[in-house]
Structures are given as C-alpha cells and as structure tokens.
CSV table of C-alpha atoms and ligand atoms in Angstrom, one decimal:
chain,number,residue,atom,x,y,z
A,186,MET,CA,111.5,-36.5,6.2
A,187,ASN,CA,112.7,-33.6,4.2
A,188,MET,CA,116.4,-34.2,3.4
A,189,ILE,CA,117.3,-31.1,1.5
A,190,THR,CA,120.6,-30.2,2.9
A,191,ASN,CA,122.1,-27.8,0.4
A,192,HIS,CA,123.1,-25.4,3.2
A,193,PRO,CA,125.9,-25.4,5.7
A,194,PRO,CA,125.6,-27.6,8.7
A,195,THR,CA,123.2,-26.4,11.4
A,196,LYS,CA,126.1,-25.8,13.9
A,197,GLU,CA,127.9,-23.5,11.4
A,198,LEU,CA,124.8,-21.5,10.7
A,199,GLN,CA,124.1,-21.1,14.4
A,200,GLU,CA,127.7,-19.9,15.0
A,201,LEU,CA,127.5,-17.4,12.2
A,202,ASP,CA,124.1,-16.3,13.3
A,203,ALA,CA,125.4,-15.7,16.8
A,204,ALA,CA,128.4,-13.8,15.5
A,205,HIS,CA,126.5,-11.5,13.1
A,206,HIS,CA,122.8,-11.4,13.6
A,207,MET,CA,121.0,-9.4,16.4
A,208,HIS,CA,117.6,-11.0,17.0
A,209,PRO,CA,114.5,-8.9,17.9
A,210,PHE,CA,112.9,-9.4,21.3
A,211,THR,CA,115.7,-11.9,22.3
A,212,ALA,CA,118.3,-12.1,25.0
A,213,GLY,CA,121.3,-12.3,22.6
A,214,ALA,CA,123.9,-13.9,24.9
A,215,GLU,CA,121.5,-16.6,26.0
A,216,LEU,CA,120.5,-17.4,22.4
A,217,ALA,CA,124.1,-17.5,21.3
A,218,ALA,CA,124.9,-20.1,23.9
A,219,LYS,CA,122.0,-22.2,22.9
A,220,GLY,CA,122.0,-21.7,19.1
A,221,ALA,CA,118.9,-20.6,17.1
A,222,ARG,CA,116.6,-23.0,15.4
A,223,VAL,CA,117.2,-22.7,11.7
A,224,ILE,CA,114.0,-22.8,9.6
A,225,THR,CA,114.8,-23.8,6.0
A,226,SER,CA,111.4,-24.3,4.3
A,227,ALA,CA,107.7,-24.4,4.8
A,228,LYS,CA,104.5,-25.6,3.2
A,229,GLY,CA,100.9,-25.2,4.2
A,230,VAL,CA,101.0,-25.1,8.0
A,231,THR,CA,104.3,-27.0,8.4
A,232,LEU,CA,107.8,-25.6,9.0
A,233,THR,CA,110.9,-27.6,8.3
A,234,ASP,CA,114.1,-26.9,10.2
A,235,SER,CA,117.8,-27.5,9.1
A,236,GLU,CA,117.7,-30.9,10.9
A,237,GLY,CA,114.7,-32.0,8.9
A,238,VAL,CA,112.3,-31.7,11.9
A,239,GLU,CA,108.8,-30.8,10.9
A,240,LEU,CA,106.8,-28.4,13.1
A,241,MET,CA,103.2,-27.4,12.9
A,242,ASP,CA,103.2,-23.6,12.9
A,243,ALA,CA,100.2,-22.6,15.1
A,244,MET,CA,101.4,-19.0,15.1
A,245,ALA,CA,101.3,-18.4,11.3
A,246,GLY,CA,104.9,-17.0,11.6
A,247,LEU,CA,104.1,-13.9,13.6
A,248,TRP,CA,100.3,-13.9,13.2
A,249,CYS,CA,100.7,-13.2,9.5
A,250,VAL,CA,100.8,-16.2,7.1
A,251,ASN,CA,97.0,-16.3,6.7
A,252,ILE,CA,97.0,-18.3,3.5
A,253,GLY,CA,99.7,-20.7,4.6
A,254,TYR,CA,103.2,-21.3,3.3
A,255,GLY,CA,104.3,-22.3,-0.2
A,256,ARG,CA,101.7,-20.5,-2.5
A,257,HIS,CA,103.7,-20.1,-5.7
A,258,GLU,CA,101.1,-17.7,-7.1
A,259,LEU,CA,102.6,-15.0,-4.8
A,260,ALA,CA,106.1,-15.8,-5.9
A,261,GLU,CA,104.9,-15.5,-9.6
A,262,ALA,CA,103.2,-12.2,-8.8
A,263,ALA,CA,106.4,-10.8,-7.2
A,264,ALA,CA,108.6,-12.0,-10.1
A,265,ARG,CA,106.2,-10.6,-12.7
A,266,GLN,CA,106.1,-7.2,-11.0
A,267,MET,CA,109.9,-7.1,-10.5
A,268,ARG,CA,110.3,-7.7,-14.2
A,269,GLU,CA,107.8,-5.1,-15.2
A,270,LEU,CA,108.4,-2.3,-12.7
A,271,PRO,CA,110.5,-3.3,-9.7
A,272,TYR,CA,110.2,0.1,-8.0
A,273,TYR,CA,108.7,3.5,-8.3
A,274,ASN,CA,107.5,5.9,-5.8
A,275,THR,CA,104.3,7.7,-5.3
A,276,PHE,CA,105.6,11.0,-3.8
A,277,PHE,CA,105.7,13.5,-6.6
A,278,GLN,CA,102.4,13.3,-8.3
A,279,THR,CA,103.0,9.8,-9.7
A,280,THR,CA,101.3,6.5,-9.1
A,281,HIS,CA,101.6,3.0,-10.5
A,282,VAL,CA,99.2,0.1,-11.3
A,283,PRO,CA,99.7,-2.1,-8.2
A,284,ALA,CA,99.2,0.9,-5.9
A,285,VAL,CA,95.9,1.8,-7.6
A,286,ALA,CA,94.7,-1.8,-7.9
A,287,LEU,CA,95.4,-2.6,-4.2
A,288,ALA,CA,93.9,0.6,-2.9
A,289,THR,CA,90.7,0.0,-4.9
A,290,LYS,CA,90.5,-3.6,-3.6
A,291,LEU,CA,91.1,-2.5,0.0
A,292,ALA,CA,88.4,0.2,-0.2
A,293,GLU,CA,86.0,-2.5,-1.3
A,294,LEU,CA,86.9,-5.0,1.4
A,295,VAL,CA,87.3,-2.7,4.4
A,296,PRO,CA,84.0,-1.9,6.1
A,297,GLY,CA,82.4,1.5,6.4
A,298,ASP,CA,83.7,4.6,4.7
A,299,LEU,CA,87.4,3.8,5.0
A,300,ASN,CA,88.0,4.4,1.3
A,301,GLN,CA,91.6,5.7,1.2
A,302,VAL,CA,94.8,4.1,2.1
A,303,PHE,CA,98.2,5.6,3.1
A,304,TYR,CA,100.7,2.9,2.4
A,305,GLY,CA,103.7,1.9,4.7
A,306,CYS,CA,105.8,-1.2,5.1
A,307,SER,CA,104.7,-2.5,8.4
A,308,GLY,CA,102.2,-2.2,11.2
A,309,SER,CA,104.7,-0.1,13.2
A,310,ASP,CA,105.2,2.6,10.6
A,311,ALA,CA,101.5,2.6,9.8
A,312,ASN,CA,100.8,3.5,13.5
A,313,ASP,CA,103.5,6.2,13.3
A,314,THR,CA,101.6,7.5,10.3
A,315,ASN,CA,98.4,7.4,12.3
A,316,ILE,CA,99.8,9.7,15.0
A,317,ARG,CA,100.8,12.2,12.4
A,318,LEU,CA,97.5,11.8,10.5
A,319,VAL,CA,95.3,12.5,13.5
A,320,ARG,CA,97.3,15.4,14.8
A,321,HIS,CA,97.5,17.0,11.4
A,322,TYR,CA,93.8,16.4,11.0
A,323,TRP,CA,92.9,18.3,14.2
A,324,ALA,CA,95.5,21.0,13.4
A,325,ALA,CA,93.9,21.5,10.0
A,326,LYS,CA,90.5,21.9,11.7
A,327,GLY,CA,92.0,24.7,13.8
A,328,LYS,CA,92.6,22.6,16.9
A,329,PRO,CA,96.4,22.1,17.2
A,330,ASP,CA,96.1,21.3,20.9
A,331,LYS,CA,94.1,18.2,20.2
A,332,LYS,CA,97.0,15.8,20.1
A,333,VAL,CA,96.8,13.4,23.0
A,334,ILE,CA,96.3,9.8,22.0
A,335,ILE,CA,94.7,7.4,24.5
A,336,SER,CA,95.8,3.8,24.3
A,337,ARG,CA,95.8,0.9,26.7
A,338,LYS,CA,98.2,-0.9,28.9
A,339,ASN,CA,99.5,-4.1,27.5
A,340,ALA,CA,98.5,-3.1,24.0
A,341,TYR,CA,100.9,-3.8,21.1
A,342,HIS,CA,101.1,-1.3,18.3
A,343,GLY,CA,104.6,-2.0,17.0
A,344,SER,CA,108.2,-1.3,17.8
A,345,THR,CA,109.3,2.0,16.4
A,346,VAL,CA,109.7,4.8,19.0
A,347,ALA,CA,106.2,6.1,18.3
A,348,ALA,CA,104.4,2.8,17.9
A,349,ALA,CA,106.0,1.4,21.0
A,350,SER,CA,104.9,4.5,22.9
A,351,LEU,CA,101.3,3.9,21.7
A,352,GLY,CA,101.7,0.4,22.9
A,353,GLY,CA,101.4,-0.4,26.6
A,354,MET,CA,104.1,-2.9,27.0
A,355,SER,CA,106.0,-2.0,30.2
A,356,ALA,CA,109.1,-4.0,29.2
A,357,MET,CA,109.3,-1.9,26.0
A,358,HIS,CA,108.8,1.4,27.8
A,359,ALA,CA,111.6,0.4,30.2
A,360,GLN,CA,114.2,0.7,27.5
A,361,GLY,CA,115.2,3.7,25.3
A,362,GLY,CA,113.3,6.5,27.0
A,363,LEU,CA,109.7,5.7,26.0
A,364,PRO,CA,107.0,6.7,25.8
A,365,ILE,CA,107.0,10.0,23.8
A,366,PRO,CA,104.8,12.8,25.3
A,367,ASP,CA,101.1,13.1,24.9
A,368,ILE,CA,100.3,9.4,24.9
A,369,HIS,CA,98.0,8.3,27.7
A,370,HIS,CA,97.3,4.7,28.7
A,371,ILE,CA,94.1,3.3,30.3
A,372,ASP,CA,93.6,-0.2,31.7
A,373,GLU,CA,93.0,-3.2,29.4
A,374,PRO,CA,89.8,-5.3,29.4
A,375,ASN,CA,91.5,-8.4,30.7
A,376,TRP,CA,88.8,-9.9,32.9
A,377,TYR,CA,90.6,-13.1,33.7
A,378,ALA,CA,93.6,-11.4,35.3
A,379,GLN,CA,92.0,-8.2,36.6
A,380,GLY,CA,88.2,-8.6,36.8
A,381,GLY,CA,88.1,-9.5,40.5
A,382,ASP,CA,84.6,-10.2,41.7
A,383,LEU,CA,82.9,-8.4,38.7
A,384,SER,CA,81.1,-10.3,36.0
A,385,PRO,CA,82.9,-10.1,32.6
A,386,GLU,CA,80.0,-7.9,31.4
A,387,GLU,CA,80.3,-5.4,34.4
A,388,PHE,CA,84.1,-5.4,34.0
A,389,GLY,CA,83.9,-4.7,30.3
A,390,LEU,CA,81.8,-1.7,30.9
A,391,GLU,CA,84.0,-0.4,33.7
A,392,ARG,CA,87.1,-0.7,31.6
A,393,ALA,CA,85.4,1.0,28.6
A,394,ARG,CA,84.3,3.8,30.9
A,395,GLN,CA,87.9,4.5,31.8
A,396,LEU,CA,88.1,6.0,28.3
A,397,GLU,CA,85.3,8.5,29.1
A,398,GLN,CA,87.0,9.4,32.4
A,399,ALA,CA,90.3,9.9,30.7
A,400,ILE,CA,88.7,12.2,28.1
A,401,ALA,CA,87.1,14.2,31.0
A,402,GLU,CA,90.4,14.5,32.9
A,403,ILE,CA,92.6,15.4,29.9
A,404,GLY,CA,89.9,17.5,28.3
A,405,GLU,CA,88.1,16.7,25.1
A,406,ASP,CA,89.8,19.7,23.5
A,407,ARG,CA,93.2,18.0,24.0
A,408,VAL,CA,92.4,14.4,23.0
A,409,ALA,CA,92.9,13.5,19.3
A,410,ALA,CA,92.1,9.8,19.2
A,411,PHE,CA,91.8,6.5,20.9
A,412,ILE,CA,93.6,3.5,19.5
A,413,ALA,CA,93.0,-0.2,20.3
A,414,GLU,CA,93.3,-3.7,18.8
A,415,PRO,CA,89.8,-5.3,18.5
A,416,ILE,CA,91.5,-8.3,20.3
A,417,GLN,CA,94.8,-7.7,22.0
A,418,GLY,CA,97.2,-10.1,20.3
A,419,ALA,CA,100.7,-9.9,21.7
A,420,GLY,CA,99.2,-9.0,25.1
A,421,GLY,CA,98.0,-12.6,25.3
A,422,VAL,CA,95.0,-12.9,23.0
A,423,ILE,CA,92.7,-11.0,25.4
A,424,ILE,CA,89.2,-11.2,23.9
A,425,PRO,CA,87.2,-8.4,25.5
A,426,PRO,CA,83.9,-9.0,27.3
A,427,GLU,CA,80.9,-8.5,25.0
A,428,THR,CA,80.0,-5.2,26.7
A,429,TYR,CA,83.4,-3.6,26.0
A,430,TRP,CA,83.3,-2.5,22.3
A,431,PRO,CA,79.7,-1.2,22.2
A,432,GLU,CA,80.5,1.1,25.1
A,433,ILE,CA,83.8,2.2,23.5
A,434,GLN,CA,82.0,3.0,20.3
A,435,ARG,CA,79.3,4.9,22.3
A,436,ILE,CA,82.0,7.0,24.0
A,437,CYS,CA,83.9,7.8,20.8
A,438,ASP,CA,80.6,8.8,19.1
A,439,ALA,CA,79.6,11.0,22.1
A,440,HIS,CA,82.9,12.9,22.2
A,441,GLU,CA,84.9,14.5,19.4
A,442,ILE,CA,87.7,12.0,19.1
A,443,LEU,CA,88.9,9.7,16.4
A,444,LEU,CA,88.8,6.0,16.8
A,445,ILE,CA,91.8,4.0,15.4
A,446,ALA,CA,91.3,0.3,15.1
A,447,ASP,CA,94.6,-1.6,14.9
A,448,GLU,CA,93.7,-4.5,12.8
A,449,VAL,CA,97.2,-5.7,12.1
A,450,ILE,CA,96.4,-9.1,13.6
A,451,CYS,CA,92.6,-9.2,13.4
A,452,GLY,CA,92.4,-8.1,9.8
A,453,PHE,CA,92.1,-10.3,6.7
A,454,GLY,CA,90.1,-13.1,8.2
A,455,ARG,CA,91.7,-13.8,11.6
A,456,THR,CA,88.5,-13.4,13.6
A,457,GLY,CA,86.3,-15.3,11.1
A,458,ASN,CA,85.2,-12.1,9.3
A,459,TRP,CA,87.3,-10.0,7.0
A,460,PHE,CA,88.0,-7.5,9.9
A,461,GLY,CA,87.8,-7.5,13.6
A,462,CYS,CA,85.6,-4.4,13.1
A,463,ASP,CA,83.1,-6.6,11.4
A,464,THR,CA,83.2,-9.1,14.3
A,465,PHE,CA,82.8,-6.5,17.0
A,466,ASN,CA,80.7,-4.0,15.1
A,467,ILE,CA,83.3,-1.2,15.4
A,468,ARG,CA,83.2,1.9,13.2
A,469,PRO,CA,86.7,3.3,13.2
A,470,ASP,CA,87.9,6.5,11.5
A,471,ILE,CA,91.3,4.9,10.8
A,472,MET,CA,92.3,1.3,10.6
A,473,THR,CA,95.9,0.0,10.8
A,474,ILE,CA,96.6,-2.9,8.4
A,475,ALA,CA,99.7,-5.1,7.8
A,476,LYS,CA,100.6,-8.8,8.5
A,477,GLY,CA,97.7,-10.8,6.8
A,478,LEU,CA,97.5,-8.1,4.1
A,479,SER,CA,100.3,-10.0,2.2
A,480,SER,CA,100.2,-13.1,4.4
A,481,GLY,CA,103.7,-12.1,5.3
A,482,TYR,CA,105.1,-12.9,1.8
A,483,ALA,CA,106.3,-9.3,1.4
A,484,PRO,CA,106.5,-6.4,3.8
A,485,ILE,CA,103.5,-4.0,3.5
A,486,GLY,CA,101.2,-2.1,5.8
A,487,GLY,CA,99.1,0.9,5.8
A,488,SER,CA,96.4,3.1,7.3
A,489,MET,CA,92.8,2.9,5.9
A,490,VAL,CA,91.3,6.4,6.3
A,491,SER,CA,87.7,7.5,6.4
A,492,ASP,CA,86.3,9.8,3.7
A,493,GLU,CA,86.0,12.7,6.2
A,494,VAL,CA,89.5,12.4,7.6
A,495,ALA,CA,91.0,11.9,4.1
A,496,GLU,CA,89.2,15.0,2.8
A,497,VAL,CA,90.4,17.3,5.6
A,498,ILE,CA,94.0,16.0,5.1
A,499,ALA,CA,93.7,16.5,1.3
A,500,ASN,CA,92.6,20.1,1.7
A,501,ALA,CA,95.4,21.0,4.2
A,502,GLY,CA,98.2,21.3,1.7
A,503,ASP,CA,101.2,18.9,1.6
A,504,PHE,CA,101.1,16.1,4.1
A,505,ASN,CA,104.8,16.0,4.9
A,506,HIS,CA,105.1,12.3,5.5
A,507,GLY,CA,105.9,9.2,3.5
A,508,TYR,CA,108.3,6.3,3.1
A,509,THR,CA,110.6,5.4,0.2
A,510,TYR,CA,108.7,2.1,0.0
A,511,SER,CA,105.2,3.4,0.5
A,512,ALA,CA,103.1,1.4,-2.0
A,513,HIS,CA,106.1,-0.7,-3.0
A,514,PRO,CA,104.9,-2.2,-6.3
A,515,VAL,CA,106.2,-5.7,-5.6
A,516,SER,CA,104.6,-5.8,-2.1
A,517,ALA,CA,101.4,-4.4,-3.5
A,518,ALA,CA,101.3,-7.0,-6.3
A,519,VAL,CA,101.9,-9.7,-3.7
A,520,ALA,CA,99.2,-8.4,-1.4
A,521,LEU,CA,96.7,-8.2,-4.3
A,522,GLU,CA,97.4,-11.9,-5.2
A,523,ASN,CA,97.0,-12.8,-1.5
A,524,LEU,CA,93.6,-11.0,-1.3
A,525,ARG,CA,92.6,-12.8,-4.6
A,526,ILE,CA,93.3,-16.2,-3.0
A,527,LEU,CA,91.6,-15.3,0.3
A,528,GLU,CA,88.5,-14.3,-1.7
A,529,GLU,CA,88.4,-16.8,-4.5
A,530,GLU,CA,89.1,-19.8,-2.3
A,531,LYS,CA,86.6,-18.5,0.2
A,532,ILE,CA,89.1,-18.9,3.0
A,533,VAL,CA,87.4,-16.4,5.3
A,534,ASP,CA,84.0,-18.1,4.8
A,535,THR,CA,85.5,-21.5,5.5
A,536,VAL,CA,87.0,-20.2,8.8
A,537,ARG,CA,83.7,-18.6,9.8
A,538,ASP,CA,81.4,-21.5,8.9
A,539,VAL,CA,83.6,-24.6,9.3
A,540,THR,CA,87.0,-24.5,10.9
A,541,ALA,CA,86.6,-21.8,13.5
A,542,PRO,CA,83.5,-23.5,15.0
A,543,TYR,CA,85.4,-26.7,15.2
A,544,LEU,CA,88.5,-25.1,16.7
A,545,ALA,CA,86.2,-23.4,19.3
A,546,GLU,CA,84.7,-26.8,20.2
A,547,ARG,CA,88.1,-28.5,20.6
A,548,TRP,CA,89.9,-25.5,22.2
A,549,THR,CA,87.4,-25.0,24.9
A,550,GLU,CA,87.8,-28.7,25.9
A,551,LEU,CA,91.2,-27.6,27.3
A,552,ALA,CA,89.3,-25.8,30.1
A,553,ASP,CA,88.7,-29.3,31.6
A,554,HIS,CA,92.5,-29.7,32.3
A,555,PRO,CA,93.4,-29.1,36.0
A,556,MET,CA,95.9,-26.3,35.1
A,557,ILE,CA,93.7,-24.4,32.6
A,558,GLY,CA,91.7,-21.5,34.2
A,559,GLU,CA,90.2,-20.2,31.0
A,560,ALA,CA,90.1,-21.2,27.3
A,561,LYS,CA,89.1,-18.4,24.9
A,562,VAL,CA,88.8,-18.4,21.1
A,563,CYS,CA,87.5,-16.1,18.4
A,564,GLY,CA,87.8,-17.2,14.8
A,565,MET,CA,91.4,-18.5,14.3
A,566,VAL,CA,93.0,-16.9,17.3
A,567,ALA,CA,92.8,-18.5,20.8
A,568,SER,CA,94.4,-18.5,24.2
A,569,VAL,CA,94.4,-20.4,27.5
A,570,ALA,CA,95.3,-19.1,30.9
A,571,MET,CA,97.2,-21.5,33.1
A,572,SER,CA,96.6,-21.4,36.8
A,573,PRO,CA,97.5,-23.5,39.9
A,574,ASP,CA,94.1,-22.6,41.4
A,575,LYS,CA,91.4,-22.4,38.7
A,576,ALA,CA,88.5,-21.5,41.0
A,577,ASN,CA,90.3,-18.3,42.1
A,578,ARG,CA,92.0,-17.5,38.7
A,579,ALA,CA,95.2,-17.4,40.8
A,580,PRO,CA,98.7,-16.8,39.4
A,581,PHE,CA,101.6,-19.2,40.0
A,582,GLN,CA,104.0,-18.7,42.9
A,583,ALA,CA,106.7,-18.2,40.4
A,584,PRO,CA,107.8,-15.3,38.2
A,585,ALA,CA,105.2,-14.7,35.5
A,586,GLY,CA,106.0,-16.7,32.4
A,587,THR,CA,107.9,-19.6,34.2
A,588,ILE,CA,105.2,-22.2,33.4
A,589,GLY,CA,104.5,-20.5,30.1
A,590,LEU,CA,108.1,-21.0,29.0
A,591,MET,CA,108.1,-24.6,30.2
A,592,CYS,CA,105.0,-25.2,28.2
A,593,ARG,CA,106.3,-23.6,25.1
A,594,ASP,CA,109.5,-25.7,25.3
A,595,ARG,CA,107.3,-28.8,25.6
A,596,CYS,CA,105.4,-27.7,22.5
A,597,PHE,CA,108.6,-27.5,20.5
A,598,GLU,CA,109.5,-31.0,21.6
A,599,ASN,CA,106.0,-32.1,20.5
A,600,LYS,CA,106.5,-30.4,17.1
A,601,LEU,CA,104.1,-27.5,17.7
A,602,VAL,CA,104.8,-23.8,17.5
A,603,MET,CA,102.7,-22.2,20.2
A,604,ARG,CA,103.7,-19.0,22.0
A,605,HIS,CA,103.4,-18.0,25.6
A,606,VAL,CA,102.6,-14.6,27.0
A,607,GLY,CA,103.3,-14.8,30.7
A,608,ASP,CA,101.5,-17.9,31.7
A,609,ARG,CA,99.0,-17.7,28.8
A,610,MET,CA,99.5,-20.0,25.8
A,611,ILE,CA,98.3,-18.6,22.5
A,612,ILE,CA,97.7,-19.7,18.9
A,613,SER,CA,97.1,-17.8,15.7
A,614,PRO,CA,97.4,-20.5,13.0
A,615,PRO,CA,97.2,-20.1,9.2
A,616,LEU,CA,93.6,-19.7,8.2
A,617,ILE,CA,93.8,-22.8,5.9
A,618,LEU,CA,94.1,-25.1,8.9
A,619,THR,CA,91.8,-28.1,8.2
A,620,LYS,CA,89.7,-30.0,10.8
A,621,ASP,CA,92.4,-32.8,10.7
A,622,ASP,CA,95.1,-30.2,11.3
A,623,ILE,CA,93.0,-28.9,14.3
A,624,ASP,CA,92.9,-32.5,15.7
A,625,THR,CA,96.7,-32.7,15.3
A,626,LEU,CA,97.2,-29.3,16.9
A,627,MET,CA,94.9,-30.2,19.8
A,628,ASP,CA,96.7,-33.5,20.5
A,629,ARG,CA,100.1,-31.8,20.6
A,630,ALA,CA,98.8,-28.8,22.6
A,631,TYR,CA,97.1,-31.0,25.2
A,632,ARG,CA,100.2,-33.3,25.5
A,633,SER,CA,102.4,-30.2,26.0
A,634,ILE,CA,100.2,-28.6,28.6
A,635,ASP,CA,99.9,-31.8,30.5
A,636,GLU,CA,103.7,-32.4,30.4
A,637,ALA,CA,104.2,-28.8,31.7
A,638,TYR,CA,101.7,-29.5,34.4
A,639,LEU,CA,103.5,-32.6,35.6
A,640,LEU,CA,106.8,-30.7,35.5
A,641,ALA,CA,105.4,-27.7,37.4
A,642,LYS,CA,104.0,-30.1,40.1
A,643,LYS,CA,107.3,-31.9,40.3
A,644,GLU,CA,109.1,-28.6,40.8
A,645,GLY,CA,106.7,-27.6,43.6
A,646,LEU,CA,105.0,-24.7,41.7
A,647,PHE,CA,101.5,-25.7,42.8
A,648,LYS,CA,100.9,-24.4,46.3
B,908,PLP,C1,102.6,-6.9,14.8
B,908,PLP,C2,101.7,-5.7,15.2
B,908,PLP,C3,102.0,-4.4,14.9
B,908,PLP,C4,103.4,-4.0,14.3
B,908,PLP,O1,103.5,-4.5,13.0
B,908,PLP,P1,105.0,-4.7,12.4
B,908,PLP,O2,104.7,-5.1,11.0
B,908,PLP,O3,105.7,-5.7,13.3
B,908,PLP,O4,105.6,-3.4,12.5
B,908,PLP,C5,101.1,-3.4,15.2
B,908,PLP,N1,100.0,-3.7,15.8
B,908,PLP,C6,99.6,-4.9,16.1
B,908,PLP,C7,98.3,-5.1,16.7
B,908,PLP,C8,100.5,-6.0,15.8
B,908,PLP,O5,100.1,-7.2,16.2
C-alpha cells in the first residue's frame, strides 16, 4: 500500500474542499455532506487516494490520459520549456518553437488536408473557435446568412455557452439560457435506445438522412456546418451503425456545408487508429482536438483546418479571435512529447493489433449477463446497456440512471473507476492497458455489474 501521507488528513481536505471548491457537474450540497474522494497520486493505470486505496482508472481521467500516468518525460519537457520560454503569445506576428513544431507534427498525423491548426486550451474553446471559423468562412465567401450549425441531440461538445449550445445535452440546455440561436439539433444514431423494430443498418441510414432533411428545411444557403463526434462519448459511448457515417459523408459532399469532426475523445489512438476519422473513413473540413493531445498532462486543444478553409480565412483580413494561451509553449512542448511517446512506443499500433481485439473479446462476454442488453466496443472505448428485459431492450421501471449509479458505486467498492451515463456503463481506459490489466478490469467490472444486478432485484426494480 502507498503510505505517503505528507498531506493533511482526508477529513480536513474534504472539509476545506467543501468550503471553498465548486465542483463541475456535481450537486454541491450532496457532495459536501459525503466528502469528495481525494486522489493523491497515480502511475500507469492506477490511481491512489488519500487513504492509500488503489483504483484502476478505466476512464483515463476524463477520457484523456492516453499514455497513462507518471511519465516523467512529460514533466521534463514542461520544466525544460518553462526554463527556456515559459510564455509568449502568437497574436502579433510572432511565433515560437513549440507552436511551430507541434503544428508541423499535427499536420503530419491528422488525415487528409487538415494542415493548419488554430490553438486553444480545451475542447470547449476549440468548438467556440469552430463556430466563429465556419461563419467567418462563409461570410468571407459572400454568404453571411450561412450560419446555422446542425448538431445532434445528446452530443457533447463542451461546456462554454457556445460549445454547450452545440452539444445536445438537455440537462445543460436547461440551465443558463441555452442554446444560443442558429444551432439546430437532429436525432442521434442510438439504435439500442431508439431503433425500435429497424435493423441497426436501416436505423443508421434513417438517422443520417435527418441531416439531409434538416438541410432541406433550413435551406442550404443558411446551413454553415454539421458537427459530430465519430463516436458519442459523454452521451454513453454510442457507436453508430456501420451505415451512418458513409451516409453522413455522402450528404455533406452533396451539399455545400462543412463537416466538423469533434475528435476530442476519439483522437490520438482511442479507436485503435490515430483518429476516429481513420476508423470511420470520415473526411472532415475541420477537426476538434484536445484531451489525448497532451494525455491530459497540460491543458491544450485546437481546431485542425483544411487547406481550403484556412486559405479563405487567411485571405479575409484579421481573424478577430484568439486566446491568451493559444499555443501555450509549455502545453505545446508537453503535447509534442506525448505524441513522441505515442508514436515511438507504437502505442496506437499495439491497441489496434493486440489489446483492442482482446478487450473486444472480453467485453462482449458481458452480453451473456442477464442484465446486459448490449455490449459495444471500438478500440479502447466501450459501453454496456443494462436492461431488466434484454429481449425488448427495455428500460428499468426506475428513473434513468438509478441502476447505473448503483453499479458505479459497486465499481468504486471493487477498486474500478467506471462511469455511468443513465443506465449505460462506459469505459475509456489509458491506451497502455495490458492484457493482464484487461483481465483485472473485466473481473472487477463483472463483479460490480453482478452486485448491482442482485441489488436491483432485491429492491424490486426488475418487473
Ligand atoms: C470533453 C469533450 C469536449 C470538451 O473538452 P474540454 O477540454 O472539457 O473543454 C468537447 N468535445 C468532446 C467530444 C468531448 O468529449
């Protein structure tokens, strides 16, 4: 057990945390009563809390610690960069070495002709940038009315006012007066919950064709872009039917609208290729990146932009947009080192060829459990849908998320960090997970699901 205790006692930390720290996406009063779990250190795929408990982190933090915890090379890169040039901006006709080096590397790694990057600090602000980019692009081409962005219900694109508006999370739209105007949401390709009697293939086509209908209704001359995650992450790891993306691509090609792929989760190896666009053969005009770009070691994000869009923007005078920390040199240096490790240690290749196939084999075994209605996996991201009536893909007779929360609590008890979205359980582990780690993960996941099952039965939630 890790006995490093050079910090105040847990209880004291929890009280100070409750008194002074507002947590994101958390019911504050409830957490204050309970006390937050204090994470003190991490290595590889394992977190250690202030009581010395070790947890396997099957979420890679928030889907971001792709190379795993504890890589000192990134700490060295940050320290080196801080000593040499801790900060400079790229606003007024200046640049710096990390900005150039990372942009060059990204242009090489990202598919297609996405050869330019506009840097931000997160996925959210990158999607804000995208809204401004696509609208400015069409205005520069003499079409200022082309400004509606089509997105999807239950999508997640971040938490700023604009990014949350792009997203389709009803709980987020319910607070703070969202969404902003000129964002239109179509239905998501969630066959399990919404496919009814259609086959997944038929349903995928139907959902994709909603994009074409929306373009027709709004008018092609008013639609600027369509934005989507290759796989919906925070929406519950919804892997679309195989027919979905080819039809979306066909529709975007047939109409004059830009395609924005939000690769904040799927990027940098998550799906077993460098990008979700590689896995699903998507050819976007703009790509949102963040999270795995630095494996979460430093905040950085950005928009990869196609040659054509970048050229129009470049010839339209000043683009009146930017962040103080766009291309932050320390974050850029850390991201570069992260990409070096991903590449040189062939982490993405190992996921594709070795560990993802093994995870797929083990994860799909979960579908044999009486409470698991579907088990889906793509690369190193996976989900299961829990159901009291598998044959009919029925929801529970309890508020959505009741069983999910029970299961997540069982996971913590069994030393596994797995998240729930409603009554789906999801994982997105570090990409360095070994086959042995996968066995451990599966043992703990199965035990937790089974314990939640017995609890749910005991509480009469199976009808
Ligand atoms: C996390 C996420 C974002 C937002 O990124 P932040 O860095 O939290 O602002 C945007 N899009 C997707 C798909 C995400 O998963």
